[in-house]
mmCIF file of C-alpha atoms in Angstrom:
data_model
loop_
_atom_site.group_PDB
_atom_site.id
_atom_site.type_symbol
_atom_site.label_atom_id
_atom_site.label_comp_id
_atom_site.label_asym_id
_atom_site.label_seq_id
_atom_site.Cartn_x
_atom_site.Cartn_y
_atom_site.Cartn_z
ATOM 1 C CA MET A 103 15.874 54.940 -6.277
ATOM 2 C CA ALA A 104 13.834 51.838 -5.423
ATOM 3 C CA ASN A 105 12.174 51.958 -8.857
ATOM 4 C CA ARG A 106 15.550 51.971 -10.593
ATOM 5 C CA ARG A 107 16.647 48.969 -8.522
ATOM 6 C CA VAL A 108 13.506 47.075 -9.497
ATOM 7 C CA GLU A 109 14.101 47.975 -13.164
ATOM 8 C CA MET A 110 17.690 46.733 -12.961
ATOM 9 C CA MET A 111 16.565 43.457 -11.367
ATOM 10 C CA GLU A 112 13.967 42.976 -14.099
ATOM 11 C CA GLU A 113 16.582 43.728 -16.775
ATOM 12 C CA THR A 114 18.970 41.208 -15.224
ATOM 13 C CA ARG A 115 16.245 38.548 -15.072
ATOM 14 C CA ALA A 116 15.232 39.244 -18.678
ATOM 15 C CA LYS A 117 18.870 38.993 -19.871
ATOM 16 C CA LEU A 118 19.372 35.703 -18.057
ATOM 17 C CA VAL A 119 16.110 34.212 -19.352
ATOM 18 C CA ALA A 120 16.886 35.282 -22.937
ATOM 19 C CA ALA A 121 20.419 33.850 -22.767
ATOM 20 C CA ALA A 122 19.218 30.627 -21.151
ATOM 21 C CA ARG A 123 16.425 30.247 -23.685
ATOM 22 C CA LYS A 124 18.957 30.460 -26.512
ATOM 23 C CA ALA A 125 21.430 28.099 -24.793
ATOM 24 C CA PHE A 126 18.793 25.515 -23.820
ATOM 25 C CA ALA A 127 17.331 25.535 -27.345
ATOM 26 C CA GLU A 128 20.714 25.200 -29.065
ATOM 27 C CA LYS A 129 22.591 22.892 -26.689
ATOM 28 C CA GLY A 130 19.955 21.349 -24.452
ATOM 29 C CA TYR A 131 19.634 21.768 -20.711
ATOM 30 C CA ALA A 132 22.395 19.338 -19.719
ATOM 31 C CA ALA A 133 25.015 20.765 -22.080
ATOM 32 C CA ALA A 134 24.262 24.442 -21.423
ATOM 33 C CA SER A 135 27.065 25.994 -19.371
ATOM 34 C CA MET A 136 25.980 28.490 -16.741
ATOM 35 C CA ASP A 137 29.417 30.141 -16.857
ATOM 36 C CA GLU A 138 29.140 30.708 -20.622
ATOM 37 C CA LEU A 139 25.544 31.831 -20.343
ATOM 38 C CA THR A 140 26.221 34.447 -17.681
ATOM 39 C CA ALA A 141 29.435 35.631 -19.388
ATOM 40 C CA ASP A 142 27.537 36.078 -22.700
ATOM 41 C CA VAL A 143 25.294 38.681 -21.064
ATOM 42 C CA GLY A 144 28.005 40.257 -18.898
ATOM 43 C CA LEU A 145 26.721 38.884 -15.594
ATOM 44 C CA THR A 146 28.065 36.583 -12.906
ATOM 45 C CA ARG A 147 26.848 33.226 -11.663
ATOM 46 C CA GLY A 148 25.921 35.098 -8.499
ATOM 47 C CA ALA A 149 23.314 37.053 -10.478
ATOM 48 C CA LEU A 150 21.878 33.783 -11.739
ATOM 49 C CA TYR A 151 21.710 32.265 -8.256
ATOM 50 C CA HIS A 152 20.318 35.462 -6.744
ATOM 51 C CA ASN A 153 17.496 35.631 -9.312
ATOM 52 C CA PHE A 154 16.682 31.965 -9.948
ATOM 53 C CA GLY A 155 18.297 29.913 -7.189
ATOM 54 C CA ASP A 156 20.003 27.536 -9.602
ATOM 55 C CA LYS A 157 20.046 26.239 -13.183
ATOM 56 C CA ARG A 158 16.766 24.368 -12.600
ATOM 57 C CA GLY A 159 15.091 27.600 -11.450
ATOM 58 C CA LEU A 160 16.302 29.310 -14.607
ATOM 59 C CA MET A 161 14.921 26.410 -16.668
ATOM 60 C CA ALA A 162 11.544 26.818 -14.952
ATOM 61 C CA ALA A 163 11.505 30.524 -15.906
ATOM 62 C CA VAL A 164 12.378 29.727 -19.538
ATOM 63 C CA VAL A 165 9.766 26.964 -19.802
ATOM 64 C CA ASN A 166 7.177 29.236 -18.212
ATOM 65 C CA GLN A 167 7.934 31.979 -20.748
ATOM 66 C CA ILE A 168 7.742 29.674 -23.783
ATOM 67 C CA ASP A 169 4.677 27.832 -22.462
ATOM 68 C CA ALA A 170 2.898 31.170 -21.882
ATOM 69 C CA GLU A 171 3.730 32.212 -25.458
ATOM 70 C CA MET A 172 2.372 28.874 -26.717
ATOM 71 C CA ALA A 173 -0.874 29.328 -24.775
ATOM 72 C CA SER A 174 -1.269 32.882 -26.027
ATOM 73 C CA ARG A 175 -0.671 31.823 -29.627
ATOM 74 C CA ALA A 176 -3.122 28.916 -29.330
ATOM 75 C CA GLN A 177 -5.773 31.204 -27.801
ATOM 76 C CA GLU A 178 -5.293 33.767 -30.589
ATOM 77 C CA ILE A 179 -5.807 31.029 -33.177
ATOM 78 C CA GLY A 180 -8.847 29.718 -31.306
ATOM 79 C CA ALA A 181 -10.343 33.225 -31.120
ATOM 80 C CA ARG A 182 -10.320 33.464 -34.935
ATOM 81 C CA ALA A 183 -12.587 30.420 -35.289
ATOM 82 C CA GLU A 184 -16.237 30.827 -36.224
ATOM 83 C CA ASP A 185 -17.550 29.652 -32.838
ATOM 84 C CA ASP A 186 -16.438 28.398 -29.400
ATOM 85 C CA TRP A 187 -16.493 24.729 -30.465
ATOM 86 C CA GLU A 188 -14.284 25.287 -33.517
ATOM 87 C CA GLY A 189 -12.141 27.582 -31.357
ATOM 88 C CA LEU A 190 -11.623 24.811 -28.800
ATOM 89 C CA LEU A 191 -10.533 22.406 -31.547
ATOM 90 C CA ALA A 192 -8.327 25.055 -33.173
ATOM 91 C CA GLU A 193 -6.587 25.813 -29.853
ATOM 92 C CA GLY A 194 -5.830 22.155 -29.212
ATOM 93 C CA THR A 195 -4.620 21.653 -32.773
ATOM 94 C CA ALA A 196 -2.422 24.767 -32.601
ATOM 95 C CA TYR A 197 -0.862 23.590 -29.328
ATOM 96 C CA ILE A 198 -0.134 20.173 -30.863
ATOM 97 C CA GLU A 199 1.342 21.790 -33.984
ATOM 98 C CA MET A 200 3.765 23.855 -31.893
ATOM 99 C CA ALA A 201 5.507 20.556 -31.079
ATOM 100 C CA LEU A 202 7.005 20.832 -34.575
ATOM 101 C CA ASP A 203 8.957 23.958 -33.490
ATOM 102 C CA PRO A 204 12.541 22.890 -32.577
ATOM 103 C CA GLU A 205 12.749 25.277 -29.582
ATOM 104 C CA VAL A 206 9.423 24.043 -28.180
ATOM 105 C CA GLN A 207 10.422 20.428 -28.778
ATOM 106 C CA ARG A 208 13.742 20.622 -27.027
ATOM 107 C CA VAL A 209 13.074 23.063 -24.186
ATOM 108 C CA VAL A 210 9.412 22.515 -23.262
ATOM 109 C CA LEU A 211 8.592 18.982 -24.395
ATOM 110 C CA LEU A 212 11.855 17.051 -24.000
ATOM 111 C CA ASP A 213 14.078 18.782 -21.423
ATOM 112 C CA GLY A 214 11.223 20.466 -19.525
ATOM 113 C CA PRO A 215 9.600 17.278 -18.196
ATOM 114 C CA ALA A 216 13.020 15.675 -17.573
ATOM 115 C CA VAL A 217 14.128 18.623 -15.419
ATOM 116 C CA LEU A 218 10.876 19.997 -13.973
ATOM 117 C CA GLY A 219 8.688 16.907 -13.764
ATOM 118 C CA ASP A 220 5.079 16.406 -14.859
ATOM 119 C CA PRO A 221 4.056 19.236 -17.228
ATOM 120 C CA SER A 222 0.441 19.061 -16.060
ATOM 121 C CA GLN A 223 1.686 20.417 -12.708
ATOM 122 C CA TRP A 224 3.462 23.458 -14.187
ATOM 123 C CA PRO A 225 1.897 26.838 -13.272
ATOM 124 C CA SER A 226 1.639 27.782 -16.967
ATOM 125 C CA GLN A 227 -0.407 24.654 -17.671
ATOM 126 C CA ASN A 228 -2.846 25.601 -14.923
ATOM 127 C CA SER A 229 -3.766 28.860 -16.689
ATOM 128 C CA CYS A 230 -4.391 26.891 -19.913
ATOM 129 C CA LEU A 231 -6.602 24.522 -17.956
ATOM 130 C CA GLN A 232 -8.682 27.383 -16.547
ATOM 131 C CA ALA A 233 -9.190 28.888 -20.034
ATOM 132 C CA THR A 234 -10.239 25.505 -21.447
ATOM 133 C CA LYS A 235 -12.583 24.921 -18.508
ATOM 134 C CA GLN A 236 -14.325 28.264 -19.142
ATOM 135 C CA THR A 237 -14.825 27.400 -22.810
ATOM 136 C CA VAL A 238 -16.165 23.944 -21.914
ATOM 137 C CA GLU A 239 -18.573 25.506 -19.383
ATOM 138 C CA ARG A 240 -19.904 27.882 -22.072
ATOM 139 C CA LEU A 241 -20.334 25.028 -24.544
ATOM 140 C CA ILE A 242 -22.217 22.947 -21.951
ATOM 141 C CA VAL A 243 -24.553 25.865 -21.165
ATOM 142 C CA LEU A 244 -25.194 26.326 -24.888
ATOM 143 C CA GLY A 245 -26.055 22.631 -25.218
ATOM 144 C CA ILE A 246 -23.172 22.020 -27.644
ATOM 145 C CA LEU A 247 -21.369 19.658 -25.267
ATOM 146 C CA LYS A 248 -22.865 16.887 -23.162
ATOM 147 C CA PRO A 249 -23.488 17.900 -19.523
ATOM 148 C CA VAL A 250 -20.212 16.436 -18.260
ATOM 149 C CA ASP A 251 -18.049 17.777 -15.453
ATOM 150 C CA ALA A 252 -16.349 20.809 -17.033
ATOM 151 C CA GLU A 253 -13.090 20.410 -15.127
ATOM 152 C CA ALA A 254 -12.826 16.719 -16.045
ATOM 153 C CA ALA A 255 -13.472 17.479 -19.720
ATOM 154 C CA ALA A 256 -10.981 20.379 -19.710
ATOM 155 C CA ARG A 257 -8.292 18.248 -18.017
ATOM 156 C CA LEU A 258 -8.773 15.437 -20.515
ATOM 157 C CA LEU A 259 -8.761 17.754 -23.534
ATOM 158 C CA ASN A 260 -5.629 19.567 -22.318
ATOM 159 C CA GLY A 261 -4.011 16.260 -21.389
ATOM 160 C CA ALA A 262 -4.722 14.851 -24.846
ATOM 161 C CA ALA A 263 -3.184 17.910 -26.545
ATOM 162 C CA LEU A 264 -0.157 17.869 -24.219
ATOM 163 C CA ASN A 265 0.441 14.150 -24.695
ATOM 164 C CA ALA A 266 0.072 14.493 -28.455
ATOM 165 C CA ALA A 267 2.702 17.249 -28.384
ATOM 166 C CA LEU A 268 5.001 15.112 -26.205
ATOM 167 C CA TRP A 269 4.560 12.193 -28.635
ATOM 168 C CA ILE A 270 5.427 14.374 -31.624
ATOM 169 C CA ALA A 271 8.510 15.842 -29.912
ATOM 170 C CA ALA A 272 9.855 12.422 -28.946
ATOM 171 C CA SER A 273 9.133 10.708 -32.273
ATOM 172 C CA GLU A 274 11.630 9.860 -34.996
ATOM 173 C CA ASP A 275 9.499 11.693 -37.586
ATOM 174 C CA PRO A 276 7.481 14.513 -35.969
ATOM 175 C CA LYS A 277 5.966 15.658 -39.283
ATOM 176 C CA ASP A 278 4.599 12.153 -39.903
ATOM 177 C CA VAL A 279 3.150 11.863 -36.386
ATOM 178 C CA PHE A 280 1.541 15.337 -36.360
ATOM 179 C CA PRO A 281 -1.504 14.651 -38.628
ATOM 180 C CA LYS A 282 -2.199 11.357 -36.825
ATOM 181 C CA ALA A 283 -2.134 13.095 -33.452
ATOM 182 C CA VAL A 284 -4.436 15.913 -34.618
ATOM 183 C CA GLU A 285 -6.921 13.503 -36.171
ATOM 184 C CA ALA A 286 -7.124 11.427 -32.980
ATOM 185 C CA PHE A 287 -7.398 14.581 -30.818
ATOM 186 C CA ARG A 288 -10.340 15.834 -32.906
ATOM 187 C CA TYR A 289 -12.111 12.451 -32.735
ATOM 188 C CA LEU A 290 -11.654 12.331 -28.952
ATOM 189 C CA ALA A 291 -12.981 15.872 -28.525
ATOM 190 C CA THR A 292 -15.950 15.199 -30.790
ATOM 191 C CA GLY A 293 -17.105 12.525 -28.347
ATOM 192 C CA LEU A 294 -18.060 15.361 -25.981
ATOM 193 C CA LEU A 295 -20.571 16.849 -28.453
ATOM 194 C CA ALA A 296 -24.197 16.666 -27.378
ATOM 195 C CA LYS A 297 -25.261 15.893 -30.957
ATOM 196 C CA LEU A 298 -22.803 14.395 -33.355
ATOM 197 C CA ALA A 299 -22.744 16.350 -36.617
#
């Protein structure tokens, strides 16, 4: 009985997150109606408040889901690279490129910071930071990167990728800004190399 209740709660949460994700991407956070959203999935506003507290709590769940997908996709791309250094660059580049996706732009990079505050403080960003820090630590041990503080380097690399993505999302011409942002990101990261190639 308790298992079924937990399953039903998870189903309700999943329905609400899916509906909110669609509404926030199509209409934006401010214009998304919670009454329409809950009615679309056959639930009440009470279900929303019970599961997420309020619209902002639902936004946090949606941003967390998309941000986790972005991190996973970036890590998959990085894992295909020939070595950890190229993987680190590929991950950062992939994250920046995701700013060209309309859903990512609107929900994570434009509305997300406006509603939830500084993205570097989001729980999903912390897991990205830890993954980057581990890669930086490996590269320092291997002598590929200068012996800098690994956390500082990871924070700056992640911050550069995040700010590049924010710049792209907010720009008049994201496709024009993208190659400039990637080029600058790669030059910044290359400054950490122990020996410049």
